[in-house]
Short mmCIF file of C-alpha atoms and ligand atoms in Angstrom, two decimals:
data_model
loop_
_atom_site.label_atom_id
_atom_site.label_comp_id
_atom_site.label_asym_id
_atom_site.label_seq_id
_atom_site.Cartn_x
_atom_site.Cartn_y
_atom_site.Cartn_z
CA MET A 4 136.78 97.45 76.49
CA PRO A 5 137.95 100.77 77.29
CA GLY A 6 134.61 101.72 79.30
CA PRO A 7 133.65 105.21 80.87
CA LEU A 8 135.70 108.25 80.23
CA VAL A 9 135.14 111.45 82.32
CA VAL A 10 136.08 114.56 80.43
CA ILE A 11 137.54 117.27 82.62
CA PRO A 12 137.50 120.62 80.02
CA THR A 13 139.85 122.81 81.63
CA TYR A 14 141.18 126.84 81.97
CA ASN A 15 143.42 127.78 84.79
CA GLU A 16 142.41 125.00 87.05
CA ARG A 17 145.54 124.36 88.84
CA GLU A 18 144.28 124.40 92.53
CA ASN A 19 141.76 121.96 91.72
CA LEU A 20 142.74 119.35 89.29
CA ALA A 21 144.60 117.15 90.72
CA THR A 22 141.94 116.68 93.93
CA ILE A 23 139.71 116.09 91.26
CA VAL A 24 140.91 113.63 89.22
CA ASP A 25 141.86 111.63 92.44
CA ARG A 26 138.19 112.16 93.74
CA VAL A 27 137.65 110.65 89.87
CA ARG A 28 139.30 107.57 90.31
CA ARG A 29 138.75 106.92 93.81
CA ALA A 30 134.69 107.07 92.83
CA ALA A 31 135.06 105.41 89.87
CA PRO A 32 137.73 103.31 89.56
CA GLU A 33 136.80 101.70 86.32
CA ALA A 34 136.52 105.26 84.99
CA SER A 35 139.29 106.63 82.87
CA VAL A 36 139.96 110.58 82.21
CA LEU A 37 140.28 113.27 79.57
CA VAL A 38 141.28 116.54 80.47
CA VAL A 39 141.25 119.09 77.89
CA ASP A 40 143.43 121.71 78.56
CA ASP A 41 142.97 125.09 76.14
CA ALA A 42 146.67 125.79 77.24
CA SER A 43 145.73 127.45 80.45
CA PRO A 44 148.17 130.34 81.28
CA ASP A 45 148.63 128.73 85.00
CA GLY A 46 150.30 125.21 83.22
CA THR A 47 146.96 123.33 83.97
CA GLY A 48 148.22 121.52 81.02
CA ARG A 49 151.59 120.48 82.37
CA LEU A 50 150.03 119.80 85.62
CA ALA A 51 148.01 117.12 83.59
CA ASP A 52 150.73 115.76 81.91
CA GLU A 53 151.97 114.79 85.16
CA LEU A 54 148.98 113.29 86.48
CA ALA A 55 148.88 111.37 83.49
CA ALA A 56 152.53 109.99 83.10
CA ALA A 57 151.81 108.81 87.19
CA ASP A 58 148.36 106.86 86.02
CA ALA A 59 147.75 105.48 82.61
CA ALA A 60 143.76 105.89 83.14
CA VAL A 61 144.56 109.67 82.64
CA HIS A 62 145.04 110.86 79.61
CA VAL A 63 145.30 114.89 78.32
CA MET A 64 143.92 116.82 75.46
CA HIS A 65 145.92 120.06 74.78
CA ARG A 66 144.19 122.60 72.64
CA PRO A 67 146.39 125.67 71.33
CA GLY A 68 143.70 128.48 73.30
CA LYS A 69 140.94 129.31 75.04
CA SER A 70 137.86 128.73 72.61
CA GLY A 71 134.97 128.04 74.81
CA LEU A 72 133.68 124.68 76.91
CA GLY A 73 131.46 124.10 73.87
CA ALA A 74 134.49 123.59 71.42
CA ALA A 75 136.13 121.00 73.98
CA TYR A 76 133.78 118.96 74.64
CA LEU A 77 132.82 118.39 70.98
CA ASP A 78 136.98 117.80 70.64
CA ALA A 79 136.92 115.29 73.35
CA PHE A 80 133.21 113.53 72.28
CA GLY A 81 135.48 112.96 68.84
CA TRP A 82 138.73 111.54 71.05
CA ALA A 83 136.56 109.78 72.78
CA LEU A 84 134.07 107.62 70.08
CA ALA A 85 137.83 107.24 68.48
CA ARG A 86 138.45 104.97 70.88
CA GLY A 87 134.87 103.16 71.86
CA TYR A 88 134.82 104.52 74.93
CA ASP A 89 131.08 104.29 76.76
CA PRO A 90 129.58 106.05 78.49
CA ILE A 91 131.30 109.97 78.61
CA VAL A 92 130.81 111.72 81.13
CA GLN A 93 130.77 115.73 81.43
CA LEU A 94 132.34 116.99 84.95
CA ASP A 95 133.31 120.74 85.82
CA ALA A 96 137.47 120.18 87.28
CA ASP A 97 136.08 123.08 90.11
CA GLY A 98 134.65 120.56 92.22
CA SER A 99 130.82 121.89 91.38
CA HIS A 100 130.20 118.36 90.03
CA ARG A 101 130.61 115.32 92.98
CA PRO A 102 132.52 113.02 91.43
CA GLU A 103 131.17 110.45 94.25
CA GLU A 104 128.12 111.21 92.65
CA LEU A 105 129.24 109.34 89.91
CA PRO A 106 128.12 105.55 90.64
CA ALA A 107 124.11 106.94 90.71
CA LEU A 108 124.81 108.69 87.58
CA LEU A 109 126.09 105.52 85.39
CA ALA A 110 123.40 103.12 87.36
CA ALA A 111 120.83 104.91 85.69
CA PHE A 112 121.65 103.78 82.53
CA GLU A 113 120.69 100.57 83.79
CA GLY A 114 117.09 101.86 84.18
CA THR A 115 114.65 102.93 81.64
CA ASP A 116 113.02 106.84 80.92
CA ALA A 117 109.61 108.50 81.10
CA SER A 118 108.67 105.63 78.26
CA ASP A 119 109.91 102.89 78.98
CA GLY A 120 112.78 103.45 76.61
CA PRO A 121 116.34 102.64 76.96
CA VAL A 122 118.80 105.74 78.75
CA ASP A 123 120.90 107.13 76.65
CA LEU A 124 121.44 110.80 78.68
CA VAL A 125 121.39 110.92 82.05
CA ILE A 126 121.96 113.97 83.81
CA GLY A 127 122.80 115.38 86.94
CA SER A 128 120.22 117.48 88.10
CA ARG A 129 119.92 120.21 90.70
CA TRP A 130 116.31 120.59 89.88
CA ALA A 131 114.85 117.61 90.46
CA PRO A 132 113.18 116.71 93.35
CA GLY A 133 116.08 115.97 95.77
CA GLY A 134 118.66 118.04 94.18
CA ARG A 135 120.85 120.78 96.11
CA ILE A 136 122.55 123.76 95.75
CA GLU A 137 125.89 124.39 98.23
CA ASN A 138 126.88 127.85 98.83
CA TRP A 139 125.27 129.77 96.18
CA PRO A 140 123.93 133.26 97.45
CA LYS A 141 119.85 133.20 96.76
CA HIS A 142 120.08 135.41 93.44
CA ARG A 143 122.80 133.04 91.97
CA GLU A 144 119.68 130.26 92.60
CA TRP A 145 117.14 132.14 90.93
CA LEU A 146 118.85 133.26 88.03
CA SER A 147 119.76 129.36 87.21
CA ARG A 148 116.43 128.55 88.27
CA GLY A 149 114.80 130.96 85.86
CA GLY A 150 117.27 130.15 83.21
CA SER A 151 116.32 126.57 83.29
CA ALA A 152 112.55 127.22 83.51
CA TYR A 153 112.89 129.72 80.77
CA VAL A 154 114.78 126.46 78.96
CA ARG A 155 112.02 123.88 79.20
CA ARG A 156 108.84 126.23 78.61
CA MET A 157 110.65 127.87 75.40
CA LEU A 158 111.56 124.13 74.02
CA ARG A 159 108.74 122.39 75.85
CA LEU A 160 111.55 120.05 77.35
CA PRO A 161 110.36 118.11 80.19
CA THR A 162 113.75 118.04 81.74
CA ARG A 163 114.06 120.10 85.29
CA ASP A 164 117.53 121.19 84.98
CA THR A 165 118.20 121.98 80.76
CA THR A 166 121.66 123.90 81.76
CA ALA A 167 123.14 121.46 84.21
CA GLY A 168 126.57 120.50 82.78
CA TYR A 169 127.63 117.08 84.76
CA ARG A 170 125.80 114.73 82.13
CA ALA A 171 126.69 111.03 80.90
CA PHE A 172 125.85 110.17 77.21
CA ARG A 173 125.79 106.26 75.88
CA ALA A 174 128.35 106.57 73.18
CA ASP A 175 125.89 105.58 70.55
CA ALA A 176 123.28 108.67 71.56
CA LEU A 177 126.73 110.60 70.62
CA ARG A 178 126.76 109.15 67.67
CA ARG A 179 122.62 109.66 66.81
CA MET A 180 122.92 113.56 67.60
CA GLU A 181 123.97 115.56 65.03
CA LEU A 182 126.86 117.35 66.59
CA THR A 183 128.04 119.06 63.36
CA ASP A 184 125.00 121.34 64.14
CA VAL A 185 125.71 122.11 67.28
CA HIS A 186 127.95 125.93 67.01
CA THR A 187 127.66 127.00 70.79
CA ARG A 188 130.82 127.24 71.95
CA GLY A 189 130.04 128.97 75.60
CA TYR A 190 128.46 127.07 78.16
CA GLY A 191 124.84 127.46 75.88
CA PHE A 192 126.67 124.31 74.91
CA GLN A 193 124.70 122.36 77.83
CA VAL A 194 121.21 123.62 76.39
CA ASP A 195 121.97 123.46 72.49
CA THR A 196 123.04 119.70 73.14
CA LEU A 197 119.99 118.67 74.87
CA TRP A 198 117.66 120.47 72.37
CA HIS A 199 119.76 118.39 69.81
CA ALA A 200 119.41 115.00 71.98
CA ARG A 201 115.65 115.54 72.51
CA GLU A 202 114.99 116.73 68.59
CA ALA A 203 117.41 112.63 67.88
CA GLY A 204 115.19 110.91 70.08
CA LEU A 205 117.10 110.58 72.93
CA GLY A 206 116.05 108.41 76.12
CA ILE A 207 116.92 111.32 78.76
CA VAL A 208 116.84 110.65 83.17
CA GLU A 209 117.26 113.37 85.55
CA VAL A 210 119.63 111.66 88.73
CA PRO A 211 119.22 114.33 91.73
CA VAL A 212 122.41 115.54 92.71
CA THR A 213 124.25 117.84 95.36
CA PHE A 214 125.89 121.09 93.40
CA VAL A 215 128.75 122.53 95.10
CA GLU A 216 129.75 126.35 94.16
CA ARG A 217 133.88 126.29 93.51
CA GLU A 218 135.89 127.25 96.46
CA ARG A 219 139.02 127.73 94.89
CA GLY A 220 140.10 129.71 91.33
CA ARG A 221 138.04 131.57 89.36
CA SER A 222 134.45 131.39 87.54
CA LYS A 223 134.75 131.88 83.42
CA MET A 224 130.83 132.84 83.21
CA SER A 225 129.52 135.95 82.02
CA VAL A 226 126.78 138.05 80.97
CA GLY A 227 127.95 136.94 77.30
CA ILE A 228 127.64 133.83 77.17
CA VAL A 229 124.31 133.62 79.40
CA LEU A 230 123.01 136.17 76.95
CA GLU A 231 124.25 134.10 73.68
CA ALA A 232 122.32 131.27 75.64
CA MET A 233 119.24 132.78 76.07
CA GLY A 234 118.79 134.29 72.37
CA LYS A 235 119.61 130.85 70.82
CA VAL A 236 116.76 129.52 73.06
CA THR A 237 114.51 132.03 71.78
CA VAL A 238 115.09 131.81 68.43
CA TRP A 239 114.99 128.04 68.48
CA GLY A 240 111.73 128.12 70.22
CA LEU A 241 110.22 130.57 68.18
CA ARG A 242 111.15 128.72 65.35
CA SER A 243 110.02 125.72 66.43
CA ARG A 244 106.33 126.77 66.63
CA PHE A 245 105.92 129.05 63.72
CA GLY A 246 108.87 127.76 61.41
CA ARG A 247 108.66 125.66 58.31
CA ALA A 248 112.13 124.85 59.03
CA ARG A 249 111.40 121.86 62.08
CA ARG A 250 113.31 119.30 60.94
CA VAL A 251 110.90 116.31 62.10
CA ARG A 252 113.24 113.27 62.67
CA PRO A 253 111.51 109.82 63.87
CA SER A 254 111.42 109.30 67.90
CA ARG A 255 111.89 106.03 68.98
CA THR A 256 108.62 103.90 69.69
CA PRO A 257 107.41 103.33 73.53
N1 GTP B 320 139.05 123.56 77.66
C1 GTP B 320 138.54 124.63 78.03
N2 GTP B 320 137.47 124.87 79.65
C2 GTP B 320 136.81 125.89 80.23
C3 GTP B 320 136.18 126.82 78.89
N3 GTP B 320 136.05 127.31 79.43
C4 GTP B 320 135.47 126.95 80.88
N4 GTP B 320 136.18 125.51 81.06
C5 GTP B 320 136.26 124.89 82.37
O1 GTP B 320 134.91 124.23 82.06
C6 GTP B 320 134.68 124.34 83.31
C7 GTP B 320 133.26 124.86 84.09
O2 GTP B 320 133.62 125.98 84.44
P1 GTP B 320 133.65 127.34 85.02
O3 GTP B 320 134.21 128.60 85.30
O4 GTP B 320 133.65 126.45 86.26
O5 GTP B 320 131.94 127.67 84.83
P2 GTP B 320 131.02 127.73 85.84
O6 GTP B 320 130.43 126.13 86.68
O7 GTP B 320 129.67 127.86 84.76
O8 GTP B 320 130.55 128.74 86.66
P3 GTP B 320 130.63 129.04 88.22
O9 GTP B 320 129.50 128.66 88.84
O10 GTP B 320 130.93 130.38 88.55
O11 GTP B 320 131.72 128.07 88.56
C8 GTP B 320 135.67 124.61 84.59
O12 GTP B 320 136.67 123.15 84.80
C9 GTP B 320 136.43 125.15 83.64
O13 GTP B 320 137.81 125.65 83.70
C10 GTP B 320 137.26 126.75 77.65
O14 GTP B 320 137.09 127.33 77.17
N5 GTP B 320 138.02 125.71 77.53
MG1 MG B 321 131.90 126.11 87.84
#
């Protein structure tokens, strides 16, 4: 059995990659790593190849150019499912998602969701009780909290941290989600997949984490990315209330 896979998407993360891979390998030695690099100009892809050459549990996917976090994850999910990895974890390269919390995320699959059903998706949550943020200016925190709350209300999701990127999916859950219907390539990808997870009736739980602001390298976040996400959420929310188009999916009986 190939076991868990931690997917690390990278774009210009040369300063961060070796440390983060090492931390993942120490925190969860049973997990393999897949670095998904979009031809980073700073040579992150070459460094990833060196790390893979030194450790058989580290793999690299090279993509031809920067085409967004969502596209990178969708490619990685396909790679992981074809090889039998389970569960599949999303983790940023910049240290914001602490690898030391991987055991807690993975352990949550042993529990049950709010309706006593099996857990299909574990969210490393900043806004669940016990979750924390380190080194964020107040305005950034309020923007993120506000965005997350807007998504929660609009889409009527019970999840506190709807935009979290630190997540673990059961392989089977990814198969049940209609990923071909996920078109958001920017950061709205996290909301898009949460919405699809909900539509597929997945068992979702949140595990509190401490989110640490990146220390090195540059953020790829932009106003355009936020607007892309909020625009889509508004459309989905209104459609689910007033539209005829809402697909009805069987949700698991408790
Ligand atoms: N492969 C790939 N990785 C990307 C792309 N855009 C961002 N990433 C990676 O996705 C992860 C999250 O990106 P960040 O720039 O940290 O975005 P963020 O965490 O929302 O923003 P900050 O809070 O400012 O760090 C990092 O590991 C990036 O290197 C992309 O287009 N392709
Ligand atoms: Mg980041």
